[in-house]
mmCIF file of C-alpha atoms in Angstrom:
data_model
loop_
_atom_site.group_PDB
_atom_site.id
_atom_site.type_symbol
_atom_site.label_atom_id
_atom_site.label_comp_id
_atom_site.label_asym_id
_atom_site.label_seq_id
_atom_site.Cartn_x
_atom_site.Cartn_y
_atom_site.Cartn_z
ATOM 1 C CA UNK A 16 117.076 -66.628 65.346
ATOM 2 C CA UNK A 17 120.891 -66.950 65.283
ATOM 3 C CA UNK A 18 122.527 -63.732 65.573
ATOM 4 C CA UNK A 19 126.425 -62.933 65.613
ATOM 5 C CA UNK A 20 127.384 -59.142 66.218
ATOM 6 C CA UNK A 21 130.974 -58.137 65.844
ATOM 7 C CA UNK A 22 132.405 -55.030 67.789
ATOM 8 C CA UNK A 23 135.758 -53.456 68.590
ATOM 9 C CA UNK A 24 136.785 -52.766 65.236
ATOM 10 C CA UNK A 25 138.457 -49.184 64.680
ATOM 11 C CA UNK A 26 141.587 -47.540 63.272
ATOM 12 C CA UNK A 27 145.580 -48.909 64.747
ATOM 13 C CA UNK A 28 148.722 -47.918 63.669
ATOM 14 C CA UNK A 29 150.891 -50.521 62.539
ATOM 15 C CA UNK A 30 151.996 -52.690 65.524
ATOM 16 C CA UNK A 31 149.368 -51.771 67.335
ATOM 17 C CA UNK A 32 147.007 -54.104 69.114
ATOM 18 C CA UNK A 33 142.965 -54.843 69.356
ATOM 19 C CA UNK A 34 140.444 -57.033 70.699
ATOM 20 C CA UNK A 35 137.609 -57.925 68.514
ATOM 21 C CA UNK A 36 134.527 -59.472 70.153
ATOM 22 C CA UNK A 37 131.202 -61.824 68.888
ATOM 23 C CA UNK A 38 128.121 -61.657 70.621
ATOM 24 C CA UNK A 39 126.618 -64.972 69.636
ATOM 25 C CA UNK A 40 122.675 -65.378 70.176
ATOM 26 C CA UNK A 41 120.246 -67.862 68.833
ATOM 27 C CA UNK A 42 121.970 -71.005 69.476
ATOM 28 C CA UNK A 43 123.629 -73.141 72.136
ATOM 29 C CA UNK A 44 126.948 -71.166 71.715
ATOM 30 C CA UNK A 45 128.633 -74.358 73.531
ATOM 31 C CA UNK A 46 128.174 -76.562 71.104
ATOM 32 C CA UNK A 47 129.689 -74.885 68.158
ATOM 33 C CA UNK A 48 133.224 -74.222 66.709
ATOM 34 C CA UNK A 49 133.484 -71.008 65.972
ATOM 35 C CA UNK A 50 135.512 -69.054 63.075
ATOM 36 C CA UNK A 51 137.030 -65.642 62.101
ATOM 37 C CA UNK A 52 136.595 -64.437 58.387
ATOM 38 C CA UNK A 53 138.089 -61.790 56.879
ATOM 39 C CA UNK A 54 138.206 -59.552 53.719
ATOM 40 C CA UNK A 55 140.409 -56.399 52.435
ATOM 41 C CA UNK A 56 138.606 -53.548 50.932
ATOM 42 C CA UNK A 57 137.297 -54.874 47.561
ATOM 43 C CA UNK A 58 139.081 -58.419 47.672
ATOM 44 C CA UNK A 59 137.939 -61.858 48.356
ATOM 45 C CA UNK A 60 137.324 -63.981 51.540
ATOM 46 C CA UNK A 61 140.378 -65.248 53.671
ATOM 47 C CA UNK A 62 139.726 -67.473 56.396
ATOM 48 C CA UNK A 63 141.105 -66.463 59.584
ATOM 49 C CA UNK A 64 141.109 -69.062 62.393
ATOM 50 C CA UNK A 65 139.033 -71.116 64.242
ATOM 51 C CA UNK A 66 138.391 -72.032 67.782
ATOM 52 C CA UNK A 67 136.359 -75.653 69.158
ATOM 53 C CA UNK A 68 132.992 -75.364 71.208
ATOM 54 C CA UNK A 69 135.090 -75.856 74.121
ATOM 55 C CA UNK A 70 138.091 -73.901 73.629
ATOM 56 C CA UNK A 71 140.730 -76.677 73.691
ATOM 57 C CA UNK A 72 141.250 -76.528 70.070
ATOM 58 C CA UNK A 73 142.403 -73.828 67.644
ATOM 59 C CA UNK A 74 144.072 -73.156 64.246
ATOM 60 C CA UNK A 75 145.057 -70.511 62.693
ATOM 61 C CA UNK A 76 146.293 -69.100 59.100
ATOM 62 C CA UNK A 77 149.916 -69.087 58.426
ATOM 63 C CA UNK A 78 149.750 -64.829 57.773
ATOM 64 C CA UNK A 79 148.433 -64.460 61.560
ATOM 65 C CA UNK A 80 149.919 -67.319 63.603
ATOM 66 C CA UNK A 81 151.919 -66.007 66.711
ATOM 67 C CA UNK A 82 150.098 -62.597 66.196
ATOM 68 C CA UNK A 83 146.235 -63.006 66.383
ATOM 69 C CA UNK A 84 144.835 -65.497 69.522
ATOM 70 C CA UNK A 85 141.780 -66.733 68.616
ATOM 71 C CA UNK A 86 139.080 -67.353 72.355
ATOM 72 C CA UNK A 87 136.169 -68.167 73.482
ATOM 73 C CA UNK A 88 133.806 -67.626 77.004
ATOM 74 C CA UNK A 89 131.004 -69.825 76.808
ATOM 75 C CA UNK A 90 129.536 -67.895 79.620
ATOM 76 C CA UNK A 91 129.427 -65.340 78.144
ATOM 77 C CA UNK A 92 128.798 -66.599 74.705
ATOM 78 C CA UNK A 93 131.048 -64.439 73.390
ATOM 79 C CA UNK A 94 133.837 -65.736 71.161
ATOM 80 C CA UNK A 95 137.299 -63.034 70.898
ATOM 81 C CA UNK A 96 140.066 -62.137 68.591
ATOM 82 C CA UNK A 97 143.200 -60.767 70.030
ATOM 83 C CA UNK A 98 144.939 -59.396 66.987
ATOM 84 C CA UNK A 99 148.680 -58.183 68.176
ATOM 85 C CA UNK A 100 152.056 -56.710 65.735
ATOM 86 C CA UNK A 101 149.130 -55.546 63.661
ATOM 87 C CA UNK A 102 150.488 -54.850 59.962
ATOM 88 C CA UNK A 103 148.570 -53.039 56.780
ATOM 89 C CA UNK A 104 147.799 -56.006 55.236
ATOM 90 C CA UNK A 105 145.706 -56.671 58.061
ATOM 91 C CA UNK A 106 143.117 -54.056 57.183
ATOM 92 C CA UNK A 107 139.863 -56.019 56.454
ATOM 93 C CA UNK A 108 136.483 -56.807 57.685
ATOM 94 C CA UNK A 109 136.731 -59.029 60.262
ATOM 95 C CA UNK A 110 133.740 -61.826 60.095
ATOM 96 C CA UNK A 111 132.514 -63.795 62.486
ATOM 97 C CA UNK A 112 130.941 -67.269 61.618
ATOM 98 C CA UNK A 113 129.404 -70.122 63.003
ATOM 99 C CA UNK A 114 130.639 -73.367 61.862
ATOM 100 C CA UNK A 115 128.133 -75.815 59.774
ATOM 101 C CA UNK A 116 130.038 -79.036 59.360
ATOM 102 C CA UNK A 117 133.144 -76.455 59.068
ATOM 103 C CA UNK A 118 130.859 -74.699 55.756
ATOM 104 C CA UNK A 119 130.193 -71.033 57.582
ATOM 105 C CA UNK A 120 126.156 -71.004 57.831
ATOM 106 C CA UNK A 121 125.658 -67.958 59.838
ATOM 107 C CA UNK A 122 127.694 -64.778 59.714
ATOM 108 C CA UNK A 123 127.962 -61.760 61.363
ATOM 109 C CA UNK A 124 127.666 -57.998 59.994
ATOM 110 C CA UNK A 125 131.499 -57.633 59.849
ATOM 111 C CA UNK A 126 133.465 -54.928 62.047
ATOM 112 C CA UNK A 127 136.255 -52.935 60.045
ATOM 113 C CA UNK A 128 140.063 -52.701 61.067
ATOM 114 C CA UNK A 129 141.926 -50.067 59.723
ATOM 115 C CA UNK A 130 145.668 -50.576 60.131
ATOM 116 C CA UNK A 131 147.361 -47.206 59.627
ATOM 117 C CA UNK A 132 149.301 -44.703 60.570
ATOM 118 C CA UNK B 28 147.573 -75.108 51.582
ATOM 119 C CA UNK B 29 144.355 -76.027 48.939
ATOM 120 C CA UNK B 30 144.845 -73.428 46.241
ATOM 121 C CA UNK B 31 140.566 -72.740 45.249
ATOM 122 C CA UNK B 32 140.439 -71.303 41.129
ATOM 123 C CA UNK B 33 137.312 -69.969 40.249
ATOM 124 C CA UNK B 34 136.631 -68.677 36.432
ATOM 125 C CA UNK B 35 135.126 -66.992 34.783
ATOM 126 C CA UNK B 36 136.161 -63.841 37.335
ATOM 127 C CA UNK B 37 133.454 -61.953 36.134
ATOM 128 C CA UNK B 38 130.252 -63.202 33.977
ATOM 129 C CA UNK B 39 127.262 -60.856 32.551
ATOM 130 C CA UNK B 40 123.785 -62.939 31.667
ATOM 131 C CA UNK B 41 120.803 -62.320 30.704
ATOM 132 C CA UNK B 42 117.723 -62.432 32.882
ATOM 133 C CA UNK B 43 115.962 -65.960 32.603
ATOM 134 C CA UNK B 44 119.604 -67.164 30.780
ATOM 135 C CA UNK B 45 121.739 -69.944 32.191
ATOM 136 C CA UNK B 46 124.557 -68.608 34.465
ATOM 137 C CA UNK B 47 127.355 -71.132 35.360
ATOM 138 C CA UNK B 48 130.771 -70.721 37.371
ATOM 139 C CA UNK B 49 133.373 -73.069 37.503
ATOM 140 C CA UNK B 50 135.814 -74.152 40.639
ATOM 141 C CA UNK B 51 138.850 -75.855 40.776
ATOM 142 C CA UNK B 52 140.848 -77.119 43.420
ATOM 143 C CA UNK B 53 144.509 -77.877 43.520
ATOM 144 C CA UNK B 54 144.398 -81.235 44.774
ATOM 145 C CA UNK B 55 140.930 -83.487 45.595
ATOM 146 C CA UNK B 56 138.714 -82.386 48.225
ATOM 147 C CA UNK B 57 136.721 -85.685 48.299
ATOM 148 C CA UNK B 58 137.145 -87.760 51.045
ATOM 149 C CA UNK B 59 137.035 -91.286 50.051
ATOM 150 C CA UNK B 60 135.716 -92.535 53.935
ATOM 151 C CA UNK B 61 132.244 -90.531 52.993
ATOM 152 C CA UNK B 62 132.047 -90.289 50.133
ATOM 153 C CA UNK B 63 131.403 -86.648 50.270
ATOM 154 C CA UNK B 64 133.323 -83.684 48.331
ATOM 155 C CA UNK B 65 134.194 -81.012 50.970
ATOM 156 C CA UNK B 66 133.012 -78.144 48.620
ATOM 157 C CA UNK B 67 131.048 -74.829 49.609
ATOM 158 C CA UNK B 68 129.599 -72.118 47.867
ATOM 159 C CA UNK B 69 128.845 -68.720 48.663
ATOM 160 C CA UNK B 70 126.692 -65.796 47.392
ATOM 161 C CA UNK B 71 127.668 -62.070 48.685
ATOM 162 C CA UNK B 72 125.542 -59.209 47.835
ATOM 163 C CA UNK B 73 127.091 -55.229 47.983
ATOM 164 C CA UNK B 74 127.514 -54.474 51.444
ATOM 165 C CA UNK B 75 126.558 -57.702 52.779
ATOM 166 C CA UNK B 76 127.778 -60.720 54.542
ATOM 167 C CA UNK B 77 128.684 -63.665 52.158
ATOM 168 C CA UNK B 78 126.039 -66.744 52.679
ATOM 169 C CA UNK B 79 125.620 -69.951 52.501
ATOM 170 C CA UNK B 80 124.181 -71.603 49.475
ATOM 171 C CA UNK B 81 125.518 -74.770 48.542
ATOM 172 C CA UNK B 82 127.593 -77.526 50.727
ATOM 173 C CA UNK B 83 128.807 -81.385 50.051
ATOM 174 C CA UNK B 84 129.339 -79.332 46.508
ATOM 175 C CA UNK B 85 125.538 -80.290 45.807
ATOM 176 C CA UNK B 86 123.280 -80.206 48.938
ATOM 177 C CA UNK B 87 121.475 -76.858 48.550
ATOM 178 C CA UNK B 88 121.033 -74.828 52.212
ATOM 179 C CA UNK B 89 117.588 -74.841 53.662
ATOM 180 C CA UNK B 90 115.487 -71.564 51.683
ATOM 181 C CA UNK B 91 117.882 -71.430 49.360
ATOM 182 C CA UNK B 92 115.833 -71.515 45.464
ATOM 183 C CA UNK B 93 116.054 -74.128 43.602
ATOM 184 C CA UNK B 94 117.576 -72.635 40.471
ATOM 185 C CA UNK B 95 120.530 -72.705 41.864
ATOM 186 C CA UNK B 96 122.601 -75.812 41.784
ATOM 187 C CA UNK B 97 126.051 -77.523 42.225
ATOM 188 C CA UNK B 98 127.578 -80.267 40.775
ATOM 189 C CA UNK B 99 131.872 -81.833 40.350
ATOM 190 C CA UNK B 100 133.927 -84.246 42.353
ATOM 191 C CA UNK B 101 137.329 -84.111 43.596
ATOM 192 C CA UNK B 102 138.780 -81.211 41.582
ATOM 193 C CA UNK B 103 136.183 -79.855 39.371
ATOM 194 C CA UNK B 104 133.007 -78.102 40.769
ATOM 195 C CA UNK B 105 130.325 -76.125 39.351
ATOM 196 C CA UNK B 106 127.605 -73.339 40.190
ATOM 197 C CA UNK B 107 124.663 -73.195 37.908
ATOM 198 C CA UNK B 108 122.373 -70.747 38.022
ATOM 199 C CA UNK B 109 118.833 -71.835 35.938
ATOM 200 C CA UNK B 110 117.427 -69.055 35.212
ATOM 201 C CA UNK B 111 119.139 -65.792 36.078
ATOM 202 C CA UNK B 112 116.973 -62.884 38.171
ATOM 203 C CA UNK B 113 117.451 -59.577 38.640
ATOM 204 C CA UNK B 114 118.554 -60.425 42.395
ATOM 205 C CA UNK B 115 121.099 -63.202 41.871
ATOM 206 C CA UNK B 116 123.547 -60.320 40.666
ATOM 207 C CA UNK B 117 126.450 -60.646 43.463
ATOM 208 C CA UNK B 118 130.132 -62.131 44.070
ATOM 209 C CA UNK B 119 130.263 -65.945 44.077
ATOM 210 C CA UNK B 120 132.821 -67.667 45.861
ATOM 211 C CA UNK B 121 133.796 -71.138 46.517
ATOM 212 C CA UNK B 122 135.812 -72.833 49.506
ATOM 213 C CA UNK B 123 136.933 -76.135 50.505
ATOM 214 C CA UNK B 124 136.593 -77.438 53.757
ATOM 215 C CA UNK B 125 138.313 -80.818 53.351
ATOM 216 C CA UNK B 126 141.185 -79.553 55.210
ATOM 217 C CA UNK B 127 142.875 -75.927 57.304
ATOM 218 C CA UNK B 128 143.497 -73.330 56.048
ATOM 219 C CA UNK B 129 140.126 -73.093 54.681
ATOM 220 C CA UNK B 130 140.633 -71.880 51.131
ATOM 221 C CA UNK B 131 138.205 -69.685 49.313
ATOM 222 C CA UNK B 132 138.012 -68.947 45.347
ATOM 223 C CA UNK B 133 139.007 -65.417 44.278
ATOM 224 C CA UNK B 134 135.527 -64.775 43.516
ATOM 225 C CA UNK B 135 133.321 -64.687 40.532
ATOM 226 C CA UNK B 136 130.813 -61.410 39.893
ATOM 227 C CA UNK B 137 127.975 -62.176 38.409
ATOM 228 C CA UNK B 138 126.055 -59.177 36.085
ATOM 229 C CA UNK B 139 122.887 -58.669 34.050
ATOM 230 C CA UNK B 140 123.347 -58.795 30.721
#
């Protein structure tokens, strides 16, 4: 059974920094992009960025490029978000999916980020 | 970027009624090498993850009932819903994946009449 668990979520204060993390289970981990979804309190679904089974390719959304670093450690199978200059708008559940012909098939539980001071 | 339109944003049905929800996109996700219209839809419950129902715009996902259906090419999609029950009420969203930044629809929330 595929299974994706977010963790690290919590409250910042603006600028701040955190590390978001996806335990990925179920599946070759490998052999799958990977993607960060998120949504504000009550609003719709923004996609995030996105990050090749091998980690040599990534893309991002124009709102978090140069801010958020999107990883992976196939090791570990544990993909990352490193969210930096963190701002209000930024406050969301953070998703993490697994890419199905770049539709999201499996998703995670979601782990809050509260950007506030 | 793909700007994704969805109407009606809200929609209240009757249970066993015909529920439908429209899509636009702001330029043609079909991809004329395949043949194949780089259209998603989603179904997300209170409290829940948003999943997976509908891909290629009409290729339903594996378990997913067969009331529910999509149909459209290149700019114009649709979600039908046959026969509305009590467990289909939830946010529907669509998203293109013809090209980054993934887009998503605002959303559409579905009630019971």
């Amino acid at each position: 059974e595929v299974q994706l668990v977010e963790s690290g979520g919590g409250l910042v204060q603006p600028g701040g920094s955190l590390r978001l993390s996806c335990a990925a289970s179920g599946f070759t981990f490998s052999s799958y992009w990977m993607h960060w979804v998120r949504q504000a309190p009550g609003k719709g679904l923004v996609w995030v960025s996105r990050i090749k089974s091998d980690g040599s390719n990534t893309n991002y959304a124009d709102s978090v490029k140069g801010r958020f670093t999107i990883s992976r450690d196939n090791a570990k199978n544990t993909l990352y978000l490193q969210m930096n200059s963190l701002r209000a708008e930024d406050t969301a559940v953070y998703y993490c999916t697994r890419d199905q012909g770049a539709t999201f098939g499996y998703w995670g539980q979601g782990t809050l980020v509260t950007v506030s001071s | 970027d793909i700007v994704m339109t969805q109407s009606p944003d809200s929609l209240a049905v009757s249970l066993g009624e015909r529920a439908t929800i429209n899509c636009k996109s702001s330029q043609s996700v079909l991809y004329s090498s395949n043949n194949e219209n780089y259209l998603a839809w989603y179904q997300q419950k209170p409290g829940q993850p948003p999943k997976l129902l509908i891909y290629w715009a009409s290729s339903r996902e594996s378990g997913v009932p067969d009331r529910f259906s999509g149909s459209g090419s290149a700019t114009d999609f649709t979600l039908t819903i046959s026969s509305l029950q009590a467990e289909d009420v939830a946010v529907y969203y669509c998203q293109q994946y013809y090209s980054t930044p993934y887009t998503f629809g605002q959303g559409t929330k579905l009630e019971i009449k």
